[in-house]
């Protein structure tokens, strides 16, 4: 049976090539993503190892116990540096004062804003030779005073800096301006991956990131032959356990590589998702191909049964064909996956997130995944056709064509499909009254959508006849060729449905995502505009970062500003959850926020009193006049707060509103504000006001000024990943559907050789044959598209109700342009898929075709 399977694969290689391509795509995405992940991790480890090359041990401070002063034992100072240098096995001890700094480029725009983890700053600490080996100079000189700095060459290029330029920067406070005196090189992976580096003189860095005379760490290099773990033990013996610790360079390299890899792990999710979708859709093509191959070999299988082959042997024969096919697809997919892995870094890298360069690392996991996925998916998809093949009785050898399904089989299919449709549709309809995007409801929605898709696939052969007869009115306008195309599609509804199944799934996914994405985007636009009464929002770029206290007063005095309301943001712990609280002044907030109260108001807001969003109030089970136990920020004790009002969810206000005095007293950044909402008098020009506000904020790279339109665009921008996903799924679905239609039409042309010969003999020209095949392909594509659109729109309508519960402004909004694009792409794929089969059919000689067996 194995030899028989091999001969069958070789005999049908032209028909099975499309199936190999479908499996190959899925395997390529899986293997490419895994190789990319391993290669990236290895590159990060290599870069991190290079960062810590020559560093055997690093001494870092621990948090000082309460009441410990600067002179407490274990402080990282010059005395400790000298002591470490005398430890046996130590070659040198070099102190460091590191932190973060965000710079403005020469154009006034912040460089790599909002990424403090890669906006690095360091002290230039020269060795005995007068140079700092960690920051070798390539141009200019080292900074010597508080008004000077150096940057790395990448930052200089990105910011457009030249020696002598004044550079604007900020650490965590007022804006600083320093003259650029030097450009250095660095191998720090956080900088080479798209970050920035600012280098100060030692005294300035100590004042900014530690304290005068203190350091943030001390790097120790070892003499040749010294074990770094033994050296770490000797150094640890000198350090107070509660004030400082010694960490080996290898441990630091591993930690930094892991941290950087974690921050960029999201790059791996999108390719893996595409892999799953391509395999899922491709499985329909595999099932369809094997079903058609088994149908064409009915007489052959019956003869095998007649000469003694058991049903189990027939099943094994078909499954062995699937294994051989899977092995070929796995090998091709693995090779293609290596190509994908090699180009992914360039595709996913941005100027802000540059992925490290490095060789491809091929471990055992991608190889095992290629075999497991390619062979496993193919064998699973071929299992049903193999069982069908085993049921062929020897008497079937006397029949010359495949028999249509019995009435009983059709009724069973209809009942099963209807039950699945009722289960999936009923589950989705039941969610329309939930109005709550809880995890349980989201899981139910996903289950309902999955049942709905399966129901459409099961019912597709039964729906093909009425739908194609309806669309056949359009193809009928092409005369006899259109009529024949419709009848050919109706000749075997099961084959037509199986061919269109991949298109049904991909169209349903894309249509559903498109509707939900478009509706959510418009709701976010309305929500961002509706909750904000201010014309501008001044905020810090870092999470929970303080704005310079003097900024609020300067903003209020800016010409054209009517109201400037500072907001203190912090966290509040209540009911087992952590939420954001905004500390406001009720007298000023009315001009800059639009709050719609369900009950109560802000007039009684003050110390010990808070207002809750409707969602939080519902979760806490309280209303206006009730009380909740909570603690704000660093306050360690829970306090009872009186709820003075409940307002509709508002992105500007957040989850909880509190007294500004309470939040500034107990928050993590005392006596500070994190946002300033600005209302103008409407008389000044927008550009003039914006420039004035930026000037009032000191043109700090840590502060951003956004108008209402910028906030709306930012809210809509969060859907960019969804749009990328949607169009990626559309591309994958259409490509696999194209392969399926080509495969089906090619086999159909082979089956209908004599029929095509008769048509040619009675007078149909080659152009008519080509037109008939194309129209048949378009008919199948139209059927799959219509069924997929119906399912996707219904699912989007049902799932959208959950979004409506969390977002009051949500309403169903159909993206007509996207839906039209989906239809055009599907129909175009139908025309393209028919190109080769139509040409082959038209090239048949009438006499040879009629004589074909």
Tab-separated table of N, CA and C in Angstrom, residues 27-40 271 333-348 355-356 358-362 366:
chain	number	residue	atom	x	y	z
A	27	UNK	N	3.278	26.378	6.974
A	27	UNK	CA	4.540	25.925	7.570
A	27	UNK	C	5.577	27.038	7.516
A	28	UNK	N	5.600	27.776	6.413
A	28	UNK	CA	6.581	28.851	6.268
A	28	UNK	C	6.391	29.918	7.342
A	29	UNK	N	5.153	30.306	7.600
A	29	UNK	CA	4.903	31.312	8.642
A	29	UNK	C	5.306	30.785	10.021
A	30	UNK	N	4.954	29.537	10.311
A	30	UNK	CA	5.297	28.967	11.622
A	30	UNK	C	6.811	28.887	11.795
A	31	UNK	N	7.482	28.269	10.836
A	31	UNK	CA	8.935	28.104	10.944
A	31	UNK	C	9.664	29.447	10.890
A	32	UNK	N	9.191	30.319	9.999
A	32	UNK	CA	9.819	31.635	9.912
A	32	UNK	C	9.728	32.402	11.216
A	33	UNK	N	8.557	32.341	11.858
A	33	UNK	CA	8.383	33.039	13.135
A	33	UNK	C	9.265	32.435	14.220
A	34	UNK	N	9.329	31.099	14.274
A	34	UNK	CA	10.151	30.452	15.302
A	34	UNK	C	11.636	30.729	15.088
A	35	UNK	N	12.091	30.643	13.843
A	35	UNK	CA	13.501	30.943	13.557
A	35	UNK	C	13.797	32.409	13.852
A	36	UNK	N	12.865	33.292	13.489
A	36	UNK	CA	13.033	34.720	13.774
A	36	UNK	C	13.132	34.957	15.279
A	37	UNK	N	12.267	34.267	16.057
A	37	UNK	CA	12.291	34.449	17.512
A	37	UNK	C	13.614	33.971	18.094
A	38	UNK	N	14.077	32.787	17.667
A	38	UNK	CA	15.343	32.265	18.188
A	38	UNK	C	16.516	33.129	17.745
A	39	UNK	N	16.493	33.588	16.504
A	39	UNK	CA	17.593	34.417	16.001
A	39	UNK	C	17.633	35.757	16.719
A	40	UNK	N	16.445	36.356	16.942
A	40	UNK	CA	16.394	37.631	17.651
A	40	UNK	C	16.896	37.478	19.075
A	271	UNK	N	3.105	37.349	12.880
A	271	UNK	CA	3.390	36.247	11.944
A	271	UNK	C	2.801	34.918	12.407
A	333	UNK	N	8.109	24.426	2.877
A	333	UNK	CA	7.721	25.474	3.820
A	333	UNK	C	8.855	25.885	4.726
A	334	UNK	N	9.683	24.902	5.131
A	334	UNK	CA	10.825	25.237	5.985
A	334	UNK	C	11.808	26.129	5.244
A	335	UNK	N	12.079	25.801	3.986
A	335	UNK	CA	12.993	26.632	3.190
A	335	UNK	C	12.424	28.045	3.010
A	336	UNK	N	11.117	28.125	2.709
A	336	UNK	CA	10.496	29.441	2.567
A	336	UNK	C	10.482	30.178	3.904
A	337	UNK	N	10.298	29.432	5.004
A	337	UNK	CA	10.302	30.050	6.328
A	337	UNK	C	11.635	30.696	6.650
A	338	UNK	N	12.730	30.085	6.220
A	338	UNK	CA	14.044	30.697	6.433
A	338	UNK	C	14.139	32.035	5.710
A	339	UNK	N	13.546	32.083	4.514
A	339	UNK	CA	13.524	33.366	3.799
A	339	UNK	C	12.699	34.403	4.522
A	340	UNK	N	11.543	33.969	5.065
A	340	UNK	CA	10.703	34.894	5.836
A	340	UNK	C	11.441	35.399	7.062
A	341	UNK	N	12.133	34.480	7.764
A	341	UNK	CA	12.867	34.873	8.970
A	341	UNK	C	13.975	35.865	8.653
A	342	UNK	N	14.566	35.752	7.469
A	342	UNK	CA	15.665	36.662	7.108
A	342	UNK	C	15.181	38.070	6.780
A	343	UNK	N	13.917	38.196	6.319
A	343	UNK	CA	13.422	39.532	5.953
A	343	UNK	C	12.559	40.158	7.048
A	344	UNK	N	12.104	39.364	8.029
A	344	UNK	CA	11.256	39.917	9.083
A	344	UNK	C	11.926	41.063	9.851
A	345	UNK	N	13.225	40.967	10.208
A	345	UNK	CA	13.832	42.099	10.923
A	345	UNK	C	13.728	43.407	10.161
A	346	UNK	N	13.912	43.369	8.844
A	346	UNK	CA	13.803	44.599	8.052
A	346	UNK	C	12.357	45.086	7.978
A	347	UNK	N	11.400	44.146	7.904
A	347	UNK	CA	9.988	44.535	7.806
A	347	UNK	C	9.464	45.096	9.122
A	348	UNK	N	9.911	44.540	10.241
A	348	UNK	CA	9.371	44.921	11.550
A	348	UNK	C	10.168	46.020	12.225
A	355	UNK	N	15.542	46.249	15.288
A	355	UNK	CA	15.876	44.912	15.768
A	355	UNK	C	17.351	44.632	15.509
A	356	UNK	N	17.979	43.844	16.384
A	356	UNK	CA	19.423	43.610	16.230
A	356	UNK	C	19.732	42.732	15.025
A	358	UNK	N	21.977	39.801	13.192
A	358	UNK	CA	22.644	38.574	13.619
A	358	UNK	C	22.329	37.449	12.662
A	359	UNK	N	23.086	36.371	12.720
A	359	UNK	CA	22.833	35.235	11.819
A	359	UNK	C	21.564	34.498	12.220
A	360	UNK	N	20.994	33.762	11.253
A	360	UNK	CA	19.830	32.941	11.549
A	360	UNK	C	20.245	31.785	12.450
A	361	UNK	N	19.446	31.553	13.482
A	361	UNK	CA	19.696	30.446	14.408
A	361	UNK	C	18.602	29.410	14.194
A	362	UNK	N	18.985	28.238	13.728
A	362	UNK	CA	18.020	27.175	13.416
A	362	UNK	C	18.156	26.086	14.476
A	366	UNK	N	12.053	24.700	15.298
A	366	UNK	CA	11.473	24.979	13.972
A	366	UNK	C	11.402	23.748	13.078
